[in-house]
Amino acid sequence: MIVITLTYITKNIAKMKFFLDTANIEEIAEFANTGLLDGVTTNPSIIASYGKPFEEVIAAICKLVDGPVSAEVTATDHETMLKQGRHLAQIANNVVIKVPLTSDGLKACYALRQEEIDVNVTLCFSTGQALLAAKAGATFISPFIGRIDDIGYQGMNLIQEIAQIYSNYPDFNTQILAASIRSPLHVTEAAQMGADVATMPTKVLKQLFKHPLTDLGLEAFLKDWKNTDQKISA
Ligand code: G3P
């Protein structure tokens, strides 16, 4: 069981943002213009499973969604990461370059941020890594909750600890993007910890709507309404 202490608030942001963690255009289109979708994240595995050309997919997503769309570099040396990042950033104004949390990744992050290109530092599994990413000027840090849970630790503790650390330093502007989310509980707990963003598979976003009492209640309302023989003009 997770004990939640609401002592720390990351920063004064207007709302928690929801991103979809998918490259599936149809799924993204379903939630575009609903007020629920604030951005999209992808990674090389997601792109591979969707099976369509990377840059075309990113361009199509950017047309559907105004908010940040993460596109990940695949090089491991910072010079090539930088070249790939600059190239991908030209696809659209809302592309965010995703780099892994390695020494080269953070060098590329710092250089891209100097050029005012937004960066999402991914594959974060420790508070020390999150501290480094904030110092390198990352726009987003992506701690992977589910993958920490998978190896028997509490992924959510990492979100709480990063939120605490970042809140100590007002000059850190890095937003906490809770990633590797596997369930609605992950989303709500990340919100309780003060994560700025939760990125989730479409399945999890759909699960957030569901409650059996909502279904039962609606069924009863509609049955009672039918018995009145009334109609609402439309
Ligand atoms: O955003 C990172 C995410 O795609 C990783 O999720 O489920 O592969 O651990 P997962």
GROMACS .gro file of C-alpha atoms in nm, residues 163 167 201 215:
model
    4
  163ALA     CA    1   0.845   1.662  -0.689
  167SER     CA    2   0.996   2.221  -0.536
  201PRO     CA    3  -0.180   0.430  -2.333
  215ASP     CA    4  -2.344   0.254  -1.572
   0.00000   0.00000   0.00000
